Amino acid sequence: MPGLTIGDTLPNLEVETTCGKFMLHDFVGQEWVIIFSHPGDFTPVCTTELAKVAAYTERFEERGVKLLGLSCGDIQSHNNWIKDIESYSGGCKVKFPIIADPKREIIKELNMVDPDEKDATGKQVPSRALHVVSGDKKIKLSIQYPATIGRNVDEILRVVDALQKTVNHKVATPVNWKPGEPVVIHPGVSNNQAKEMFPQGYSTAELPSGNDYLRFTNV
Ligand code: BEZ
């Protein structure tokens, strides 16, 4: 069963968080949101990940992106753990809510279950799942890492930049793209349309096939 993934609508669940109870759709509003899960409170990889996200919070805010963490502890455990995270991050505050899911119900609804990892009592734990949701409440990007592999927060920022670029222009981002680098024109855009859409011009790679599908521009 594939579970929640790109193209799906985020379920409008009521969640209890370190910043109070709310419905997920109310939290999203008209903005971009990253919902990301952690296998457990007071675990080493999770602490390093959350410390880095805390340090990068302003960079997400600059992009109009709100953050929403999730771990299986209860609120009291989360609040105690946050003290460790803020200490490890050198004082960067955890300003975003962290969902409490002690009964492991929300992780099932949000496709955030690690199939292999169990906690000390044999219960299932969350994977390192991450969904990027836009104001239409749809999942625009989804990743799943196992509990043992920490995510790369620079990569998460990069894909947010790429997503926002491709929403605003009929383009796609090529391999290893970084902000400021050329993008490729969407294959569904004809050359005549491209001339109108991209008055700044574009260049076409010469390829053995003679086909002119690899077109670079700057937006
Ligand atoms: C961790 O966060 O360090 C972790 C959690 C579960 C399994 C492995 C690592």
CSV table of C-alpha atoms and ligand atoms in Angstrom, one decimal:
chain,number,residue,atom,x,y,z
A,1,MET,CA,0.0,0.0,0.0
A,2,PRO,CA,1.8,3.2,-1.1
A,3,GLY,CA,0.1,5.6,1.4
A,4,LEU,CA,0.1,9.4,1.2
A,5,THR,CA,2.4,10.7,-1.5
A,6,ILE,CA,2.8,13.4,-4.1
A,7,GLY,CA,-0.5,14.6,-5.7
A,8,ASP,CA,-2.5,13.6,-2.7
A,9,THR,CA,-4.4,16.0,-0.5
A,10,LEU,CA,-3.1,16.2,3.1
A,11,PRO,CA,-5.6,14.7,5.4
A,12,ASN,CA,-7.2,17.3,7.6
A,13,LEU,CA,-6.3,15.7,10.9
A,14,GLU,CA,-6.6,17.3,14.3
A,15,VAL,CA,-3.1,17.3,15.9
A,16,GLU,CA,-1.8,18.1,19.3
A,17,THR,CA,1.5,19.9,19.2
A,18,THR,CA,4.0,21.8,21.4
A,19,CYS,CA,2.2,25.0,20.2
A,20,GLY,CA,-1.4,23.8,20.9
A,21,LYS,CA,-4.1,21.8,19.1
A,22,PHE,CA,-5.1,22.6,15.5
A,23,MET,CA,-6.4,21.1,12.2
A,24,LEU,CA,-3.7,20.5,9.7
A,25,HIS,CA,-5.5,22.4,6.9
A,26,ASP,CA,-5.8,25.4,9.2
A,27,PHE,CA,-2.1,25.3,9.9
A,28,VAL,CA,-1.3,25.2,6.2
A,29,GLY,CA,-3.7,28.1,5.3
A,30,GLN,CA,-2.5,29.4,2.0
A,31,GLU,CA,1.2,28.9,2.6
A,32,TRP,CA,3.8,26.3,2.0
A,33,VAL,CA,4.4,23.8,4.8
A,34,ILE,CA,7.0,21.1,5.5
A,35,ILE,CA,5.8,18.3,7.7
A,36,PHE,CA,8.6,16.1,8.8
A,37,SER,CA,8.7,13.1,11.1
A,38,HIS,CA,11.2,11.7,13.6
A,39,PRO,CA,11.6,8.2,15.0
A,40,GLY,CA,11.7,9.3,18.6
A,41,ASP,CA,12.4,12.0,21.2
A,42,PHE,CA,15.9,11.9,22.8
A,43,THR,CA,17.4,10.0,19.9
A,44,PRO,CA,20.7,11.1,18.4
A,45,VAL,CA,20.0,11.5,14.7
A,46,CYS,CA,16.7,13.2,15.4
A,47,THR,CA,18.4,15.7,17.8
A,48,THR,CA,20.9,16.6,15.1
A,49,GLU,CA,18.2,17.0,12.5
A,50,LEU,CA,15.9,19.2,14.6
A,51,ALA,CA,18.9,21.4,15.7
A,52,LYS,CA,19.8,22.0,12.1
A,53,VAL,CA,16.2,22.8,11.2
A,54,ALA,CA,16.0,25.2,14.1
A,55,ALA,CA,19.1,26.9,12.9
A,56,TYR,CA,17.6,27.2,9.4
A,57,THR,CA,14.2,28.4,10.4
A,58,GLU,CA,14.7,31.9,9.1
A,59,ARG,CA,15.7,30.6,5.7
A,60,PHE,CA,12.5,28.6,5.5
A,61,GLU,CA,10.5,31.7,6.6
A,62,GLU,CA,12.2,33.8,3.9
A,63,ARG,CA,10.7,31.4,1.4
A,64,GLY,CA,7.2,31.6,3.0
A,65,VAL,CA,7.5,28.0,4.3
A,66,LYS,CA,6.2,27.0,7.7
A,67,LEU,CA,7.6,24.0,9.6
A,68,LEU,CA,5.8,21.2,11.4
A,69,GLY,CA,7.7,18.4,13.1
A,70,LEU,CA,6.3,15.1,14.4
A,71,SER,CA,7.7,12.6,16.9
A,72,CYS,CA,6.0,9.8,18.9
A,73,GLY,CA,6.6,11.2,22.4
A,74,ASP,CA,4.0,13.1,24.3
A,75,ILE,CA,4.0,16.9,24.7
A,76,GLN,CA,5.8,16.8,28.0
A,77,SER,CA,8.5,14.6,26.5
A,78,HIS,CA,8.8,16.9,23.4
A,79,ASN,CA,9.1,20.0,25.6
A,80,ASN,CA,11.9,18.4,27.6
A,81,TRP,CA,13.6,17.2,24.4
A,82,ILE,CA,13.4,20.7,22.9
A,83,LYS,CA,15.8,21.9,25.7
A,84,ASP,CA,18.4,19.4,24.4
A,85,ILE,CA,17.8,20.4,20.8
A,86,GLU,CA,18.2,24.1,21.5
A,87,SER,CA,21.4,23.4,23.6
A,88,TYR,CA,22.9,21.3,20.8
A,89,SER,CA,22.0,23.9,18.2
A,90,GLY,CA,24.0,26.5,20.0
A,91,GLY,CA,20.9,28.3,21.3
A,92,CYS,CA,18.8,28.4,18.1
A,93,LYS,CA,15.2,28.2,19.2
A,94,VAL,CA,12.7,25.6,18.1
A,95,LYS,CA,10.0,28.1,17.0
A,96,PHE,CA,7.8,25.6,15.1
A,97,PRO,CA,5.3,23.1,16.5
A,98,ILE,CA,6.1,19.4,17.0
A,99,ILE,CA,3.2,17.0,16.8
A,100,ALA,CA,2.8,14.5,19.6
A,101,ASP,CA,1.8,11.0,18.3
A,102,PRO,CA,2.2,8.7,21.3
A,103,LYS,CA,-0.4,6.3,19.9
A,104,ARG,CA,1.2,6.1,16.4
A,105,GLU,CA,-2.0,7.0,14.7
A,106,ILE,CA,-1.0,10.1,12.8
A,107,ILE,CA,2.1,8.5,11.3
A,108,LYS,CA,-0.1,5.9,9.7
A,109,GLU,CA,-2.4,8.5,8.2
A,110,LEU,CA,0.6,10.5,6.9
A,111,ASN,CA,2.6,7.6,5.5
A,112,MET,CA,5.4,8.1,8.0
A,113,VAL,CA,6.0,4.6,9.3
A,114,ASP,CA,9.4,2.9,9.2
A,115,PRO,CA,8.6,-0.7,8.3
A,116,ASP,CA,11.7,-2.1,10.0
A,117,GLU,CA,12.5,-0.1,13.1
A,118,LYS,CA,10.8,-0.7,16.5
A,119,ASP,CA,11.3,1.1,19.8
A,120,ALA,CA,12.4,-0.6,23.0
A,121,THR,CA,8.9,-1.8,23.7
A,122,GLY,CA,8.5,-3.3,20.2
A,123,LYS,CA,6.2,-0.5,18.9
A,124,GLN,CA,6.5,0.8,15.3
A,125,VAL,CA,8.4,4.1,14.9
A,126,PRO,CA,8.1,6.8,12.3
A,127,SER,CA,10.4,6.9,9.3
A,128,ARG,CA,12.2,10.1,8.5
A,129,ALA,CA,9.4,11.2,6.1
A,130,LEU,CA,8.9,14.7,4.8
A,131,HIS,CA,6.0,16.1,2.8
A,132,VAL,CA,6.1,19.6,1.2
A,133,VAL,CA,2.5,20.9,1.1
A,134,SER,CA,1.3,24.0,-0.8
A,135,GLY,CA,-1.6,26.3,-0.1
A,136,ASP,CA,-3.9,24.0,-2.1
A,137,LYS,CA,-3.3,21.3,0.6
A,138,LYS,CA,-1.7,19.0,-1.9
A,139,ILE,CA,1.6,17.1,-1.4
A,140,LYS,CA,4.0,18.6,-3.8
A,141,LEU,CA,7.1,16.6,-2.8
A,142,SER,CA,7.6,13.6,-0.5
A,143,ILE,CA,10.7,11.8,0.8
A,144,GLN,CA,11.1,8.8,3.0
A,145,TYR,CA,14.4,8.0,4.7
A,146,PRO,CA,14.8,5.1,7.2
A,147,ALA,CA,15.3,5.9,10.8
A,148,THR,CA,19.0,5.3,10.6
A,149,ILE,CA,19.7,8.0,7.9
A,150,GLY,CA,19.6,11.7,8.7
A,151,ARG,CA,18.2,14.1,6.1
A,152,ASN,CA,20.2,16.9,4.5
A,153,VAL,CA,18.5,20.2,5.4
A,154,ASP,CA,20.4,22.1,2.6
A,155,GLU,CA,18.8,19.7,0.1
A,156,ILE,CA,15.4,20.4,1.6
A,157,LEU,CA,15.9,24.1,1.1
A,158,ARG,CA,17.1,23.4,-2.4
A,159,VAL,CA,14.0,21.5,-3.4
A,160,VAL,CA,11.8,24.2,-1.9
A,161,ASP,CA,13.6,26.7,-4.2
A,162,ALA,CA,13.2,24.3,-7.1
A,163,LEU,CA,9.5,23.7,-6.4
A,164,GLN,CA,8.8,27.4,-6.1
A,165,LYS,CA,10.6,28.1,-9.3
A,166,THR,CA,8.7,25.5,-11.2
A,167,VAL,CA,5.3,26.6,-9.8
A,168,ASN,CA,5.9,30.2,-11.1
A,169,HIS,CA,7.4,29.4,-14.5
A,170,LYS,CA,7.0,26.6,-17.1
A,171,VAL,CA,10.4,25.2,-16.4
A,172,ALA,CA,12.1,22.3,-14.7
A,173,THR,CA,15.4,22.1,-12.7
A,174,PRO,CA,18.2,19.9,-14.2
A,175,VAL,CA,20.5,17.6,-12.3
A,176,ASN,CA,22.2,19.2,-9.2
A,177,TRP,CA,20.5,22.5,-9.9
A,178,LYS,CA,21.1,25.3,-7.4
A,179,PRO,CA,19.3,28.7,-7.2
A,180,GLY,CA,20.8,31.2,-9.7
A,181,GLU,CA,21.7,28.5,-12.2
A,182,PRO,CA,19.9,28.0,-15.6
A,183,VAL,CA,16.8,25.9,-15.6
A,184,VAL,CA,15.4,23.8,-18.5
A,185,ILE,CA,12.3,24.8,-20.4
A,186,HIS,CA,9.4,22.4,-19.8
A,187,PRO,CA,9.2,19.7,-22.6
A,188,GLY,CA,5.5,20.6,-23.1
A,189,VAL,CA,6.4,24.1,-24.3
A,190,SER,CA,7.0,24.4,-28.1
A,191,ASN,CA,9.8,26.5,-29.5
A,192,ASN,CA,7.3,29.1,-30.6
A,193,GLN,CA,5.7,29.3,-27.2
A,194,ALA,CA,9.2,29.4,-25.6
A,195,LYS,CA,10.1,32.5,-27.6
A,196,GLU,CA,7.1,34.3,-26.2
A,197,MET,CA,7.4,32.9,-22.7
A,198,PHE,CA,11.1,33.5,-22.3
A,199,PRO,CA,11.9,36.9,-24.0
A,200,GLN,CA,15.2,36.8,-22.3
A,201,GLY,CA,16.1,34.0,-24.7
A,202,TYR,CA,17.2,30.4,-24.4
A,203,SER,CA,20.0,28.1,-25.6
A,204,THR,CA,19.5,24.7,-27.1
A,205,ALA,CA,22.0,21.8,-26.5
A,206,GLU,CA,23.2,20.1,-29.7
A,207,LEU,CA,22.6,16.4,-29.3
A,208,PRO,CA,23.3,13.4,-31.6
A,209,SER,CA,19.6,12.8,-32.1
A,210,GLY,CA,19.2,16.3,-33.6
A,211,ASN,CA,16.3,16.8,-31.3
A,212,ASP,CA,16.0,20.2,-29.7
A,213,TYR,CA,14.4,19.2,-26.4
A,214,LEU,CA,17.2,20.3,-24.0
A,215,ARG,CA,16.7,24.1,-23.8
A,216,PHE,CA,18.2,26.2,-21.0
A,217,THR,CA,17.1,29.6,-19.8
A,218,ASN,CA,17.3,31.9,-16.8
A,219,VAL,CA,14.2,32.8,-14.8
B,1,BEZ,C1,18.1,8.3,15.9
B,1,BEZ,O1,17.4,9.3,15.8
B,1,BEZ,O2,19.3,8.4,16.2
B,1,BEZ,C2,17.6,6.9,15.6
B,1,BEZ,C3,16.3,6.6,15.8
B,1,BEZ,C4,15.9,5.3,15.5
B,1,BEZ,C5,16.7,4.4,15.0
B,1,BEZ,C6,18.1,4.8,14.7
B,1,BEZ,C7,18.5,6.0,15.0
